[in-house]
Short mmCIF file of C-alpha atoms and ligand atoms in Angstrom, two decimals:
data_model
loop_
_atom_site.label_atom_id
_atom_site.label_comp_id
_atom_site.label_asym_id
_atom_site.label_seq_id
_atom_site.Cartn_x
_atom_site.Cartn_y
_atom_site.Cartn_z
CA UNK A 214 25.08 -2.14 -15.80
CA UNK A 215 25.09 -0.35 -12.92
CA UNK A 216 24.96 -1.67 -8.80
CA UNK A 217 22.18 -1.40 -6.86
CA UNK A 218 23.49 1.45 -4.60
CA UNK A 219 21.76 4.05 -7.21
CA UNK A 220 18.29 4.45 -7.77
CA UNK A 221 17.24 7.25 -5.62
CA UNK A 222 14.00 8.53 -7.34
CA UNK A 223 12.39 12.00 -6.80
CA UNK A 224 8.61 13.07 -8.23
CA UNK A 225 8.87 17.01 -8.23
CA UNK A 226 4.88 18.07 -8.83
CA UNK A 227 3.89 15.50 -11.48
CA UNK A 228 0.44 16.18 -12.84
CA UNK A 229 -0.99 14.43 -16.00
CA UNK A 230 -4.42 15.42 -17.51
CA UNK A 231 -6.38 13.90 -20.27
CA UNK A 232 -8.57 16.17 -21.60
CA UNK A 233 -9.90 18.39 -18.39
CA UNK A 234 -9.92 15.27 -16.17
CA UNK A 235 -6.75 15.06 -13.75
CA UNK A 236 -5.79 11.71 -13.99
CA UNK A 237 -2.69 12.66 -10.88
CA UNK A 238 -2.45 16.04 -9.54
CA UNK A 239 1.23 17.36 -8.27
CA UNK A 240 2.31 14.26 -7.17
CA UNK A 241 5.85 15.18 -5.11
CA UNK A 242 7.95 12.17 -3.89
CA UNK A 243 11.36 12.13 -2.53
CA UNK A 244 12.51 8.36 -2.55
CA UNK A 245 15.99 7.07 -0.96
CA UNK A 246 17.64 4.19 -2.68
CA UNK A 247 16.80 0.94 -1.30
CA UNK A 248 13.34 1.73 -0.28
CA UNK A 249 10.37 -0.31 -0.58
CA UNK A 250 7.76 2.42 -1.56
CA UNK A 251 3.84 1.05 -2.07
CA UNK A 252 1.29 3.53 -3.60
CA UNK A 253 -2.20 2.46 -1.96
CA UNK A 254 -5.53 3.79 -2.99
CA UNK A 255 -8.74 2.83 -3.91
CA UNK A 256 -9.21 1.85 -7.91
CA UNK A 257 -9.12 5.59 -9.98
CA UNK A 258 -6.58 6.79 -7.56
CA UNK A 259 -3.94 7.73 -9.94
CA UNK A 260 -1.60 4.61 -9.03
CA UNK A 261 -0.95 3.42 -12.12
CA UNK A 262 -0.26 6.63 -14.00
CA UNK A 263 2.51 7.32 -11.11
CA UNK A 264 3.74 4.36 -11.74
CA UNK A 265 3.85 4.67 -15.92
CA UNK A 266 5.21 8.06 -15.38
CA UNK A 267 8.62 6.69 -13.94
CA UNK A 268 8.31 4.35 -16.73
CA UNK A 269 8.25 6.72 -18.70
CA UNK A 270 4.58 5.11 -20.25
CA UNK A 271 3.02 8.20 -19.72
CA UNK A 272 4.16 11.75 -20.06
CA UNK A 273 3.53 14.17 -17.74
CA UNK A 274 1.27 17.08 -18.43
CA UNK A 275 3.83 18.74 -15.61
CA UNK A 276 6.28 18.79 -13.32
CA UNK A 277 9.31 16.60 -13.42
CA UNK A 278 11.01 13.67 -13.04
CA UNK A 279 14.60 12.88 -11.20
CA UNK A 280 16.62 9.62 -10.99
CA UNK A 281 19.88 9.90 -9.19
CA UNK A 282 19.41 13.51 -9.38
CA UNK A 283 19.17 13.96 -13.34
CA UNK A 284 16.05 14.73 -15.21
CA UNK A 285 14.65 11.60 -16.75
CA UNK A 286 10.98 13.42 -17.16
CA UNK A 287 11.29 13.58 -21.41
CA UNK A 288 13.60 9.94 -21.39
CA UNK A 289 12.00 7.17 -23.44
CA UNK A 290 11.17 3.84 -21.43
CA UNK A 291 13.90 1.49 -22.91
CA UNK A 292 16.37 4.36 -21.37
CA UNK A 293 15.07 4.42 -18.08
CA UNK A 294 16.51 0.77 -16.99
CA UNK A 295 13.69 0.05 -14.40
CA UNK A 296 12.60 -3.65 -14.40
CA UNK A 297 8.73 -4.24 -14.60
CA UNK A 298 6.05 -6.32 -13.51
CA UNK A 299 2.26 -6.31 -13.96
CA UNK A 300 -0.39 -7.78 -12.72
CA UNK A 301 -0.69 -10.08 -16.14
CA UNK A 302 2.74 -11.56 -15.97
CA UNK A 303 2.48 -11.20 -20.02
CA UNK A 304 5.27 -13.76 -20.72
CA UNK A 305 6.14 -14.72 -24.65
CA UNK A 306 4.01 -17.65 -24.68
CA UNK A 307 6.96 -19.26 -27.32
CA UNK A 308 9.48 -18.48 -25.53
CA UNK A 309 11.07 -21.14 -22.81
CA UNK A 310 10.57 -19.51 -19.21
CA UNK A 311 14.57 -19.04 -19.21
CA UNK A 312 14.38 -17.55 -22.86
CA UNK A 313 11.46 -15.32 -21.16
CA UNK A 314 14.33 -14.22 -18.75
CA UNK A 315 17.10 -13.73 -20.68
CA UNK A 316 14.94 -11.32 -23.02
CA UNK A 317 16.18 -8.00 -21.48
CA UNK A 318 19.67 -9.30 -21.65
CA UNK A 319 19.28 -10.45 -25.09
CA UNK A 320 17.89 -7.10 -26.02
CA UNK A 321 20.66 -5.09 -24.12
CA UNK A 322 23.28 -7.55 -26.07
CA UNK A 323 25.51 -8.72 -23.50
CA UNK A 324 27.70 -11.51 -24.21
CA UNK A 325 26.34 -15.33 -24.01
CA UNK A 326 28.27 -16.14 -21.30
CA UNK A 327 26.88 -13.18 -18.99
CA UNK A 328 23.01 -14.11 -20.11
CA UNK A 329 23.54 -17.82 -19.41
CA UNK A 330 24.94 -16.75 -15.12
CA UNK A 331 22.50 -13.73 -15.10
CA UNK A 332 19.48 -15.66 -15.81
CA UNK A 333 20.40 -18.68 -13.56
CA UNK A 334 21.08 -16.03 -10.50
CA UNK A 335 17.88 -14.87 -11.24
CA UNK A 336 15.33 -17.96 -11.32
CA UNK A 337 17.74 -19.21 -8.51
CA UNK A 338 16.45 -15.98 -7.13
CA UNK A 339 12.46 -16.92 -7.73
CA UNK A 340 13.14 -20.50 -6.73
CA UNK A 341 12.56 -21.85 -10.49
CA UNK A 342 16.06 -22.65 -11.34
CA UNK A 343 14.93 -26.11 -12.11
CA UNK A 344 11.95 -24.77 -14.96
CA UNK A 345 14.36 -23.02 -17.54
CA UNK A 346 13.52 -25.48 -19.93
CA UNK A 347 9.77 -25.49 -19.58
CA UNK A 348 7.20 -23.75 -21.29
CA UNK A 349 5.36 -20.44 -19.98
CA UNK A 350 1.77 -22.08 -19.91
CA UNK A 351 2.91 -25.69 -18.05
CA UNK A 352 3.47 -23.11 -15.28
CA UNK A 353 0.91 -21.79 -12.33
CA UNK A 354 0.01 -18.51 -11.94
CA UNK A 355 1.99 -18.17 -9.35
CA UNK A 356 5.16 -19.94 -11.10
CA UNK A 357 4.77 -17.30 -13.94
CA UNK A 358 4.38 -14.53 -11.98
CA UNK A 359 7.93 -16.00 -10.40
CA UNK A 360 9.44 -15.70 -13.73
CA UNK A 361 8.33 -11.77 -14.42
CA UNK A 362 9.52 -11.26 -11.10
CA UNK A 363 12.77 -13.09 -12.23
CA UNK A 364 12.65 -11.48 -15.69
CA UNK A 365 11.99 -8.14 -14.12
CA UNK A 366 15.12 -7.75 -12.47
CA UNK A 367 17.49 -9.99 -14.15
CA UNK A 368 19.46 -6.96 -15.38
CA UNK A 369 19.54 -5.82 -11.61
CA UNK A 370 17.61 -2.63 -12.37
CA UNK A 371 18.61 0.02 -9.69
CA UNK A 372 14.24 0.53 -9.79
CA UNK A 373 11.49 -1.80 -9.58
CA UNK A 374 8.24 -0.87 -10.34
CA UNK A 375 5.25 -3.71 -9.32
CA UNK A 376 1.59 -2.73 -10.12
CA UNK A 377 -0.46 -4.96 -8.30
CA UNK A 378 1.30 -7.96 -9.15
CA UNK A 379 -0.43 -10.82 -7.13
CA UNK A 380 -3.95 -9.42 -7.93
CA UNK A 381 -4.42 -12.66 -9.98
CA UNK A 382 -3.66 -15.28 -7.04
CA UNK A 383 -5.51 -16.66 -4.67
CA UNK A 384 -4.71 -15.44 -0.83
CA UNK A 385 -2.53 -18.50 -0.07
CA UNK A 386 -0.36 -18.14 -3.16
CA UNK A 387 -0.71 -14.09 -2.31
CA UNK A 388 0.56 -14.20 1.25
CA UNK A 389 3.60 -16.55 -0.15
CA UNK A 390 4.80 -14.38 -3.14
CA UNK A 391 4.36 -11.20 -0.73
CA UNK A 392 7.33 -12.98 1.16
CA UNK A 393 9.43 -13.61 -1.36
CA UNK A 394 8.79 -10.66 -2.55
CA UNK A 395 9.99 -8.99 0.64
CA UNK A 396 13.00 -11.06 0.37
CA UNK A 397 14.39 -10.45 -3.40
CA UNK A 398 13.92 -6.98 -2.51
CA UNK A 399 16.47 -7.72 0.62
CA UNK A 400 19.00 -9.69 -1.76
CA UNK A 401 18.75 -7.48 -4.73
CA UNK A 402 18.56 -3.91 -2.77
CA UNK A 403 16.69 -2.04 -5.69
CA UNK A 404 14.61 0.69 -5.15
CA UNK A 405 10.82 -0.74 -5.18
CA UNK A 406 7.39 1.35 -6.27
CA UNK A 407 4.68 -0.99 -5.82
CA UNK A 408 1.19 -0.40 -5.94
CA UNK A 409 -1.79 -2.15 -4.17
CA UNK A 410 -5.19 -1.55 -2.79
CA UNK A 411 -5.15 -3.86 -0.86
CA UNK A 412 -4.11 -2.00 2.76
CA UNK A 413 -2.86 -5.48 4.50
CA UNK A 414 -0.17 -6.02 1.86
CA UNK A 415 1.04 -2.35 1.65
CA UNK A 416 1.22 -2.54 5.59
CA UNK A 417 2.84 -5.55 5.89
CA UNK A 418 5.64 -4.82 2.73
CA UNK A 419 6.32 -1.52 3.04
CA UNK A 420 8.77 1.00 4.58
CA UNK A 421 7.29 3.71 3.01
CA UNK A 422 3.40 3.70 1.84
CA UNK A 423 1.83 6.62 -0.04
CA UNK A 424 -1.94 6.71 0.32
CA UNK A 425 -3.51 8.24 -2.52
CA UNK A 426 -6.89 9.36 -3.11
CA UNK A 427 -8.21 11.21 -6.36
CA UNK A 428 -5.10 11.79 -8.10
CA UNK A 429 -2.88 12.74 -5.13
CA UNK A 430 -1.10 11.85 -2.16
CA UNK A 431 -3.40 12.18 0.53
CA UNK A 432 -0.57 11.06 3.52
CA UNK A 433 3.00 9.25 3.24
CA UNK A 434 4.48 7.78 6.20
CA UNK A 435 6.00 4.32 7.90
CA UNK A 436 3.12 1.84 7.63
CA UNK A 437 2.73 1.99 11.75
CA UNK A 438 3.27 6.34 11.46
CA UNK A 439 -0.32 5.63 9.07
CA UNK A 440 -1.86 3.37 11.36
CA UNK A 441 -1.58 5.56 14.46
CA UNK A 442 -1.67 8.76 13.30
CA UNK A 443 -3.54 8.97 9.71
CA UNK A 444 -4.02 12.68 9.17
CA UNK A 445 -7.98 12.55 7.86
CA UNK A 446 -10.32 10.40 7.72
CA UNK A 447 -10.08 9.35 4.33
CA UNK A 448 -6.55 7.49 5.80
CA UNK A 449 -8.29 6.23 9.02
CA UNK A 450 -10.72 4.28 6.93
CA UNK A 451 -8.92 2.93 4.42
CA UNK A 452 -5.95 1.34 6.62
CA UNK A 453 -7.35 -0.28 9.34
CA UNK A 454 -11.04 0.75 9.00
CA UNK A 455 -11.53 3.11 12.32
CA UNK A 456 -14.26 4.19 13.73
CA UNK A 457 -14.46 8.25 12.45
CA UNK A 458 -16.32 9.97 15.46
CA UNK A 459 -17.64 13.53 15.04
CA UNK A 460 -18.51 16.33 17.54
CA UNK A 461 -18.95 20.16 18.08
CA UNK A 462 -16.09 21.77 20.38
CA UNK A 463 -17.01 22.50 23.44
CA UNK A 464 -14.07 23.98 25.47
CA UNK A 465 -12.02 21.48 27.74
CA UNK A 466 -11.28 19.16 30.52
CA UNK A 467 -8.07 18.37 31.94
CA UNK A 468 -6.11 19.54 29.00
CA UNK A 469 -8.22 17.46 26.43
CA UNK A 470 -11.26 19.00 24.17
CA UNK A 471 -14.50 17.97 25.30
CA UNK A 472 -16.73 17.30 22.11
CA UNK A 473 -20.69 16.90 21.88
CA UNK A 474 -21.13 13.72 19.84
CA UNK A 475 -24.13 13.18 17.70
CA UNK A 476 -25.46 11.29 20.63
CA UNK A 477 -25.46 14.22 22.76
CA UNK A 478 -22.88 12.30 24.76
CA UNK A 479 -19.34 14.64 25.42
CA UNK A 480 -16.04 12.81 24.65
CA UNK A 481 -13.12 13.42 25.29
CA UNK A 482 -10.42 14.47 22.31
CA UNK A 483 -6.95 13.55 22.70
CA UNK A 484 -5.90 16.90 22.29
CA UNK A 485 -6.70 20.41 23.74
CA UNK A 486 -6.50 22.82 20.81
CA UNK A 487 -10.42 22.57 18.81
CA UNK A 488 -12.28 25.22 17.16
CA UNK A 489 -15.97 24.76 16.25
CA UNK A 490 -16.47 20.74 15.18
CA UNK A 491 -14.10 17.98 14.79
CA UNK A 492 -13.42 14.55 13.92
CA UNK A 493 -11.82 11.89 16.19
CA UNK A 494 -10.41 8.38 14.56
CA UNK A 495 -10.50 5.47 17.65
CA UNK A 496 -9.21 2.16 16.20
CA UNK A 497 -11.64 -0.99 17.08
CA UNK A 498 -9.10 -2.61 18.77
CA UNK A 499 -8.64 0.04 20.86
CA UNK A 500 -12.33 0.21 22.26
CA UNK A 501 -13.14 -2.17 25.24
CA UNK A 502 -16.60 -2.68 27.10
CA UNK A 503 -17.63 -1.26 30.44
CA UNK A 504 -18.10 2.60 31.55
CA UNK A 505 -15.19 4.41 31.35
CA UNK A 506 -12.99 6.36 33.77
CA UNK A 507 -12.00 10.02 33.41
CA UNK A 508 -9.26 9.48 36.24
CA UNK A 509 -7.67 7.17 34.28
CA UNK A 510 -7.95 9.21 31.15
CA UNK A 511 -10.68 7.74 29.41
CA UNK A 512 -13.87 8.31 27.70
CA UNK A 513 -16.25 6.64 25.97
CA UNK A 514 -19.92 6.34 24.60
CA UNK A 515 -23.24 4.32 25.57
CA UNK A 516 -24.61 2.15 22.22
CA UNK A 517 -26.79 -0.02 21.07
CA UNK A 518 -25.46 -3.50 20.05
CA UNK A 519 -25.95 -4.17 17.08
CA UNK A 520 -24.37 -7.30 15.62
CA UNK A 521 -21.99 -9.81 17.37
CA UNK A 522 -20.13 -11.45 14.76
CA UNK A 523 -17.69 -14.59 16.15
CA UNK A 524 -13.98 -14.10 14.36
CA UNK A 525 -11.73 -17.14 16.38
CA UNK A 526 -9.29 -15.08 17.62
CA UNK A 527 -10.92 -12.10 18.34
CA UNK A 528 -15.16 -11.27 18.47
CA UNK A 529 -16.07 -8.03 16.50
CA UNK A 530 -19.10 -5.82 17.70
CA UNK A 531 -21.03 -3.45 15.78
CA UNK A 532 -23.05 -0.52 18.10
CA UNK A 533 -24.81 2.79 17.55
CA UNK A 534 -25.04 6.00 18.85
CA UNK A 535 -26.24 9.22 17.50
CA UNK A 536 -26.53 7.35 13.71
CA UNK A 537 -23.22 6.89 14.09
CA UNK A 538 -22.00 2.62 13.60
CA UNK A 539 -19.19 1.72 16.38
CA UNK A 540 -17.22 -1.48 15.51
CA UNK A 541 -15.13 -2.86 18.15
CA UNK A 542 -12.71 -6.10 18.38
CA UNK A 543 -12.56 -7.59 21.40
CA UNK A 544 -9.75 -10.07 21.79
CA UNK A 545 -10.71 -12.04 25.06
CA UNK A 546 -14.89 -11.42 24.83
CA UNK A 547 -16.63 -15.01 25.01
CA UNK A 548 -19.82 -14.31 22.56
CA UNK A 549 -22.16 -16.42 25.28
CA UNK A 550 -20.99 -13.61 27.67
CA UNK A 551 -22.19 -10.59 25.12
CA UNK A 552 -25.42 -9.12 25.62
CA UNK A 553 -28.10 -9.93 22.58
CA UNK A 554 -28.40 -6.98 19.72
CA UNK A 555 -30.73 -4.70 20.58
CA UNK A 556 -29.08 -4.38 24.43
CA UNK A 557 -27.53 -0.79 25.91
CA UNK A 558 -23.97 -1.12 26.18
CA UNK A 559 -20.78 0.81 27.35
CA UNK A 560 -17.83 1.17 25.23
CA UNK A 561 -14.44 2.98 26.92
CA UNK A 562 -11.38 4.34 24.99
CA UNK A 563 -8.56 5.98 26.39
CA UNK A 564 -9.06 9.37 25.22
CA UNK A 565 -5.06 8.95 24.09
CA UNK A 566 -5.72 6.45 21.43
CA UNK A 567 -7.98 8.37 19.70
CA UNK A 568 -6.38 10.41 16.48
CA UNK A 569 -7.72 13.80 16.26
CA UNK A 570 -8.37 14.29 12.08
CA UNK A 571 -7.78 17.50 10.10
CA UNK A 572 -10.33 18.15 7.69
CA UNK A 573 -10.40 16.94 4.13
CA UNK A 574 -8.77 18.44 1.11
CA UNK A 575 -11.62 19.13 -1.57
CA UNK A 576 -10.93 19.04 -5.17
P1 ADP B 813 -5.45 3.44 -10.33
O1 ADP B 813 -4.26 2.74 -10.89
O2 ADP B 813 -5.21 4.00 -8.96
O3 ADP B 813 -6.69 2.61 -10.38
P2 ADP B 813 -5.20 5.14 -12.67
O4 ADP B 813 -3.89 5.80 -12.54
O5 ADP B 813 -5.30 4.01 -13.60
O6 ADP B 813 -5.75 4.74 -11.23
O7 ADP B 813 -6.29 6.21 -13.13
C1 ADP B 813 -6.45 7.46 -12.46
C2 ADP B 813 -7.54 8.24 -13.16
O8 ADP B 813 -7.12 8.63 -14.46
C3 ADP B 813 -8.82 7.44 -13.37
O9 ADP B 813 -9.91 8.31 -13.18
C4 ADP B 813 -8.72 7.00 -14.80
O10 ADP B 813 -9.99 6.82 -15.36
C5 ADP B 813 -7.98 8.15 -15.47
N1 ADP B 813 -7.17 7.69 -16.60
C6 ADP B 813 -6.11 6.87 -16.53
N2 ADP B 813 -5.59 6.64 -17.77
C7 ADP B 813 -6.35 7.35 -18.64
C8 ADP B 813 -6.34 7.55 -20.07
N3 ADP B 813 -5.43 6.96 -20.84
N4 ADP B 813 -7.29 8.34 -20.58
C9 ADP B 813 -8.22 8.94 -19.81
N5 ADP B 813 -8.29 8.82 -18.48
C10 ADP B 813 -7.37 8.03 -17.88
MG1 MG B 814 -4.12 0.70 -11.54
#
C-alpha cells in the first residue's frame, strides 16, 4: 500500500475506436499528483471512455498510458489500484455497508486487524461511522453513495476516478456531497479524475477542468483561466453560457479591431490583430444598459428587448440584434424600471471583457 504522494497520471495520445466511430481521439493529459482533475462535456463526449481507459475498462486503440512515469496502458484493472465510483453506487445488496467497505481490503488480504481500522477511518471519513452494521438498502441515496465514496478509497488509492457520481441526487443532497467531496479529497490527497456535465460542479470542484467535445479535449485550464478566456466558442457556451457575437474585420480603432456585427452596428474587439470575420464571447454579467463610451473603452450594441425574466438576486434580459439573442444579468436592475419587450434598448460592454474566439476545430 502505497502513500498518497504518488499518483501522477499522464494520457500520451489516447484514441479508442469501435468500429470506424472514434469514441476519444488523442486524448494527451499531463496530471500532477494531488490534483482534482474534472472532464466536462456534453453526453457522447468521450468522458467515460477516458475515464475506463485509466481503469484500464477499456483498451486503447492507441497511444499510451503512464502512472508515476511507468506504462500501465496493457495493465489489467485489479493492477491498477485506483479506487472507483459510479454514478450507481452498485453496493452488494447482502453485504453490511461496513462489509461493502472492507471488500477491497478483503480482496487484497490484509490482516483482520488492518480491515477492521481501515474501514472505520474510512466511514469516519464519509460521516457513516455509526451505519457499519446496517444494511445497503435502509440507506438514502445519498448515504450509499457515502459508502462507495468510503469504499472507493478505503485502500487509500494514490487515483480516484468519479464518473458523475451525484447524477442520482437531488440538488440539495448534490451541493452537500460536492463538499464533502471537496474535503476527502483535502484529507486523503489522491489524485482525482472526475467527470460531470454539469459546468457549475466542475467549476466549483476543480483545479484543473478538461472540456471535451466529440472525443477530445477541446480546452484545459483553472476553472476561472475557462471562464475568462475560453478559446472557442464551443467553451464560451458551455461554461457560463456567453453571448458568442460575430462580425467581419474591418481595420481598427485605438488599438482594438473594429467589427461589422450582423446588425450593421461596428464593435469594438478586445484585441487589434483580425483578419476577415471573427467571433467575440462577452459574458452576461458583463453587459450593462445605457449607450456606451469609446473614451472609456467601451462598446456596445442597440437591441430589442425581448424577455425580462425576474431571478431575486439578479434580473436576466434577453435582446436582439442582427438575429443575433443578447442575454444580459443585471444585478441591481428593478424589473418596474425595465422598459416592456418589444422596446429599443442600449447595451455597453467594455470592449476588454469581451474574449476574442479562435475558430473551431472540425472533425
Ligand atoms: P460520455 O461519457 O462523455 O457521455 P462516452 O465516453 O460514453 O461519452 O462515449 C463517447 C462516444 O463513444 C459516444 O459516441 C458513444 O456512443 C461511443 N461509445 C462509447 N462506448 C462504446 C462502445 N462500447 N461501443 C460503441 N460505441 C461506444
Ligand atoms: Mg459518461
Amino acid at each position: 500500500m502505497t502513500g498518497a504522494s504518488q499518483g501522477a497520471v499522464t494520457l500520451d495520445k489516447i484514441s479508442k475506436r469501435y468500429g470506424r466511430a472514434h469514441a476519444i481521439r488523442e486524448v494527451s493529459l499531463d496530471v500532477a499528483p494531488g490534483r482534482f482533475v474534472t472532464l466536462l462535456g456534453p453526453s457522447g463526449s468521450g468522458k467515460t471512455t477516458t475515464l475506463m481507459a485509466i481503469a484500464g475498462f477499456v483498451q486503447p486503440s492507441s497511444g499510451r498510458i503512464l502512472m508515476n512515469g511507468a506504462d500501465i496502458t496493457r495493465l489489467p484493472p485489479n493492477r491498477r489500484d485506483l479506487g472507483m465510483v459510479f454514478q450507481h453506487y452498485a453496493l452488494f445488496p447482502n453485504m453490511t455497508v461496513a462489509q461493502n467497505v472492507a471488500y477491497p481490503l478483503k480482496v487484497r488480504r490484509r490482516p483482520a486487524e488492518e480491515i477492521a481500522r481501515r474501514v472505520r477511518a474510512a466511514l469516519e471519513m464519509v460521516k457513516l461511522e455509526d451505519f457499519g452494521d446496517r444494511a445497503p438498502v435502509k440507506l438514502s441515496g445519498g448515504q450509499q453513495q457515502r459508502v462507495a465514496l468510503a469504499r472507493a478509497i478505503v485502500f487509500r488509492p494514490d487515483v480516484l476516478l468519479m464518473d458523475e457520481p451525484l447524477g442520482a441526487l437531488d440538488k440539495n443532497l448534490r451541493d452537500h456531497m460536492q463538499t464533502e467531496i471537496r474535503r476527502i479529497h483535502r484529507q486523503l490527497g489522491a489524485t482525482v479524475f472526475y467527470v460531470t456535465h454539469d459546468q457549475d460542479e466542475a467549476l466549483s470542484m476543480s483545479d484543473v477542468v478538461v472540456v471535451m467535445r466529440d472525443g477530445a479535449i477541446a480546452q484545459i485550464g483553472a476553472p476561472e483561466e475557462l471562464y475568462e478566456r475560453p478559446a472557442t466558442a464551443f467553451v464560451a457556451k458551455f461554461i457560463g453560457g456567453a453571448n458568442v457575437l460575430a462580425g467581419a474585420s474591418e481595420g481598427g480603432q485605438g488599438g482594438r479591431a473594429l467589427l461589422r456585427h450582423g446588425s450593421g452596428q461596428p464593435i469594438l474587439a478586445p484585441a487589434g490583430e483580425v483578419s476577415g470575420r471573427a467571433e467575440i464571447a462577452v459574458r452576461p454579467e458583463r453587459i450593462g444598459l445605457g449607450l456606451p463610451d469609446p473614451a472609456r473603452g467601451e462598446t456596445g450594441l442597440s437591441a430589442t428587448l425581448t424577455e425580462v425574466t425576474y431571478g431575486g438576486a439578479v434580473t436576466r434580459i434577453a435582446a436582439e440584434a442582427g438575429g443575433e439573442e443578447i442575454a444580459a444579468v443585471l444585478p441591481r436592475a428593478h424589473v418596474a424600471d425595465l422598459p416592456e419587450p418589444g422596446a429599443a434598448i442600449a447595451l455597453k460592454w467594455a470592449a476588454d471583457d469581451a474574449v476574442l474566439l479562435h475558430p473551431e476545430a472540425e472533425h
